[in-house]
Amino acid sequence: MAERIDAHFVAAGKYHDIDFARLELLKLLAEHDNIRTAVAHDYNGVAERLPACRFLITYTCDLMPSEAEAQAIAAFLEKGGRWLALHGTNSILRFTDAGVDSPEERPDVMQMLGTQFKAHPPIGAPFTVQIVDGDHDVTRGIADFDVVDELYLMKQVSDIRTLAQTRFAGEATGFVDANWPETIVPVIYTRAIGAGGILYNTLGHCRGHYDLPGMQDFYPHPEKCAWNYPIYYELLRRSILWATGTGGI
């Protein structure tokens, strides 16, 4: 009989179809009848909740924990907890006359995560995700693949173990950090913190008709991006197993 595993899931933020991502991830978690998941719309209460949990999952955009909440997450990781961070978890967005800015105002969170989102080019042609570390449980046996998604351009601020990456050179139209020379871009990586650690997967953008209130009341072309690909679901399933404590960081 499998032991009960508790998880805490923060699904919230801006400019994305959070309802879709929340539902899809809960369906994947429900494939394990011993995982019991609490769902939250922000980081409030993590200090009280995390000590009872094996892992934390976040699918967010432009949503940061408070300094005290970040300290609670760091303590959770130090003691062996795991954090499955998805897509926009490392994003801070400010709309300015010069474009969308990503100010470096929360170094505590970004140093813990290992990276900070800076920009992405327009969603368009597929890009290739190259598996560069096939010795990890999440990527073992997976071949390189092409995907249409937001290609997250980031600033690395801490040591990470890159499992998959892509390359980009060009313009991230609409962002303050718009011009990018040839850059190797982590797509999936891990970061060890104490006895625990983080698995970050930057893929998984999604947007529905009604997810840009005040900017565009009806968005005509819903986007599912990596959610359209079976390989993304395979990576998520493996990532959930990792989060339960299976395998190394």
XYZ file of C-alpha atoms in Angstrom:
249
model
C 0.000 0.000 0.000
C 1.449 3.351 -1.033
C 1.921 6.019 1.602
C -0.085 9.225 1.471
C 1.765 12.176 -0.064
C 0.512 15.726 0.410
C 1.126 18.438 -2.170
C 0.466 22.165 -2.304
C -0.423 23.664 -5.695
C -0.404 27.405 -6.418
C -2.167 28.106 -9.722
C -2.680 31.820 -10.261
C -1.477 34.913 -12.031
C -2.028 37.046 -15.098
C -2.328 36.751 -18.879
C -2.745 32.946 -18.933
C -5.572 30.421 -18.940
C -4.903 29.427 -15.351
C -8.157 27.451 -15.204
C -6.979 25.189 -18.035
C -3.493 24.651 -16.603
C -4.895 24.024 -13.110
C -7.323 21.399 -14.386
C -4.757 19.612 -16.550
C -2.244 19.414 -13.720
C -4.852 18.239 -11.233
C -5.820 15.451 -13.644
C -2.195 14.348 -13.793
C -1.891 14.476 -10.000
C -5.100 12.443 -9.733
C -3.418 9.576 -11.587
C -1.801 8.903 -8.191
C -4.517 8.064 -5.695
C -2.101 8.553 -2.784
C -1.355 12.202 -3.662
C -3.691 14.607 -1.897
C -3.443 18.146 -3.237
C -4.471 21.475 -1.729
C -4.976 24.225 -4.322
C -4.324 27.917 -3.666
C -4.602 31.135 -5.665
C -1.538 32.746 -4.080
C 1.306 31.930 -1.692
C -0.628 32.901 1.414
C -0.467 30.130 4.001
C 2.565 28.265 2.637
C 4.422 28.616 5.946
C 1.659 26.670 7.674
C 0.938 24.247 4.858
C 4.357 23.166 3.534
C 5.639 21.298 6.620
C 2.924 18.704 5.982
C 3.763 18.400 2.276
C 6.212 16.425 0.181
C 6.168 18.937 -2.663
C 5.035 22.304 -3.985
C 3.784 22.925 -7.541
C 3.430 26.385 -9.056
C 1.931 27.476 -12.358
C 1.905 31.268 -12.098
C 2.682 34.478 -13.950
C 3.725 37.753 -12.328
C 2.966 36.414 -8.862
C 5.622 36.492 -6.147
C 5.587 35.168 -2.585
C 6.186 37.722 0.137
C 9.634 37.763 1.715
C 8.334 35.727 4.656
C 6.630 33.245 2.328
C 9.838 32.908 0.284
C 11.750 32.171 3.483
C 9.227 29.463 4.339
C 9.682 27.875 0.894
C 13.478 28.012 1.258
C 13.262 26.307 4.661
C 10.970 23.654 3.175
C 13.519 22.931 0.434
C 16.446 22.845 2.846
C 14.675 20.117 4.811
C 14.113 17.949 1.744
C 10.996 19.385 0.102
C 10.722 19.601 -3.656
C 9.338 22.390 -5.825
C 7.996 21.725 -9.334
C 8.049 25.230 -10.856
C 6.293 25.680 -14.176
C 6.255 28.293 -16.907
C 5.938 31.824 -15.467
C 6.884 31.098 -11.864
C 10.036 33.247 -12.258
C 8.310 36.209 -13.916
C 7.839 39.790 -12.754
C 6.214 42.008 -15.392
C 5.905 45.782 -15.549
C 4.341 47.547 -18.520
C 6.289 50.705 -19.391
C 6.510 53.127 -22.305
C 9.682 51.304 -23.376
C 7.999 47.897 -23.365
C 7.426 45.080 -20.899
C 10.089 45.211 -18.192
C 11.190 42.457 -15.817
C 12.706 44.345 -12.876
C 15.134 42.570 -10.593
C 13.299 43.503 -7.418
C 13.043 40.033 -5.819
C 16.556 38.590 -5.792
C 15.612 36.327 -2.872
C 13.077 34.451 -4.995
C 15.100 34.455 -8.215
C 18.295 33.237 -6.541
C 16.261 30.404 -5.046
C 14.734 29.547 -8.431
C 18.059 30.015 -10.213
C 16.752 32.170 -13.067
C 14.582 35.197 -13.792
C 12.378 35.587 -16.845
C 13.400 38.547 -19.008
C 11.562 38.264 -22.324
C 10.224 35.978 -25.002
C 10.007 36.366 -28.779
C 6.574 36.231 -30.398
C 5.064 32.759 -30.500
C 5.578 31.456 -34.023
C 7.655 28.771 -35.639
C 8.595 25.664 -33.669
C 11.912 25.632 -31.855
C 13.976 22.600 -30.978
C 14.351 21.495 -27.375
C 17.651 19.629 -27.073
C 18.063 17.075 -24.294
C 21.548 17.739 -22.899
C 21.376 15.585 -19.764
C 19.794 12.209 -20.313
C 20.972 10.800 -16.996
C 18.096 12.380 -15.057
C 14.841 10.504 -14.455
C 12.840 13.299 -16.095
C 14.738 13.210 -19.390
C 16.122 9.661 -19.590
C 15.267 8.100 -22.947
C 13.603 11.238 -24.339
C 14.797 12.491 -27.730
C 15.114 16.106 -28.838
C 11.753 17.524 -29.882
C 10.252 20.541 -31.620
C 7.553 22.618 -29.965
C 5.582 25.809 -30.527
C 5.560 27.721 -27.258
C 6.838 30.847 -25.554
C 10.613 30.596 -25.696
C 11.592 31.896 -22.270
C 14.692 34.085 -22.306
C 16.083 34.309 -18.796
C 18.893 35.639 -16.660
C 20.656 32.867 -14.764
C 21.455 33.979 -11.232
C 22.388 30.710 -9.475
C 23.928 27.362 -10.299
C 21.559 25.039 -12.132
C 21.736 21.604 -13.778
C 20.362 22.004 -17.294
C 18.449 18.974 -18.553
C 17.108 20.478 -21.779
C 17.887 23.654 -23.670
C 17.345 25.568 -26.874
C 19.089 28.403 -28.719
C 17.871 31.819 -29.704
C 19.183 34.890 -31.478
C 16.971 37.781 -32.462
C 14.362 40.167 -31.126
C 11.926 39.706 -28.278
C 9.460 42.220 -29.646
C 7.714 44.356 -27.051
C 10.124 43.769 -24.185
C 12.651 46.160 -22.681
C 15.281 43.423 -23.016
C 14.474 42.984 -26.685
C 17.763 42.269 -28.442
C 19.406 38.891 -27.876
C 22.639 37.650 -29.432
C 23.121 33.909 -29.925
C 22.057 32.542 -26.530
C 21.825 29.067 -25.040
C 18.527 29.000 -23.173
C 17.695 26.496 -20.394
C 14.244 24.972 -20.918
C 14.207 22.323 -18.168
C 16.616 22.344 -15.255
C 17.056 21.324 -11.648
C 18.584 23.157 -8.728
C 19.611 21.480 -5.468
C 18.867 23.394 -2.258
C 19.820 21.685 0.986
C 18.298 18.221 1.091
C 15.664 19.207 -1.472
C 15.478 21.150 -4.676
C 13.654 22.604 -7.655
C 12.688 21.249 -11.046
C 11.819 24.065 -13.454
C 10.106 23.562 -16.813
C 9.611 26.821 -18.710
C 7.248 25.331 -21.310
C 3.480 25.324 -21.043
C 2.089 28.706 -22.073
C -1.679 28.823 -22.475
C -4.148 31.659 -23.030
C -7.893 31.609 -23.616
C -10.341 34.138 -24.979
C -10.782 35.989 -21.678
C -7.336 36.117 -20.091
C -6.305 39.696 -20.939
C -8.910 41.755 -19.079
C -8.414 45.479 -19.475
C -5.964 44.898 -22.337
C -7.993 42.852 -24.827
C -11.453 41.871 -23.681
C -11.677 39.041 -26.233
C -8.473 37.350 -27.367
C -9.385 35.797 -30.739
C -6.832 33.002 -30.997
C -6.536 30.782 -27.890
C -3.088 29.291 -27.345
C -2.285 25.889 -25.872
C 1.357 25.638 -27.039
C 3.203 22.736 -25.358
C -0.100 21.418 -24.002
C -0.825 20.276 -27.572
C 2.074 17.800 -27.461
C 2.107 14.349 -25.813
C 5.796 14.839 -24.947
C 4.866 17.708 -22.617
C 2.445 15.499 -20.705
C 5.116 12.806 -20.481
C 7.539 15.346 -19.009
C 4.899 16.486 -16.521
C 4.151 12.940 -15.440
C 7.833 12.273 -14.872
C 8.159 15.595 -13.053
C 5.364 14.689 -10.651
C 7.132 11.428 -9.868
C 10.314 13.407 -9.249
C 8.379 15.740 -6.947
C 7.208 12.806 -4.832
C 10.841 12.063 -4.036
C 11.638 9.537 -6.738
C 15.273 9.794 -7.847
C 17.850 12.468 -7.201
C 17.581 16.207 -7.595
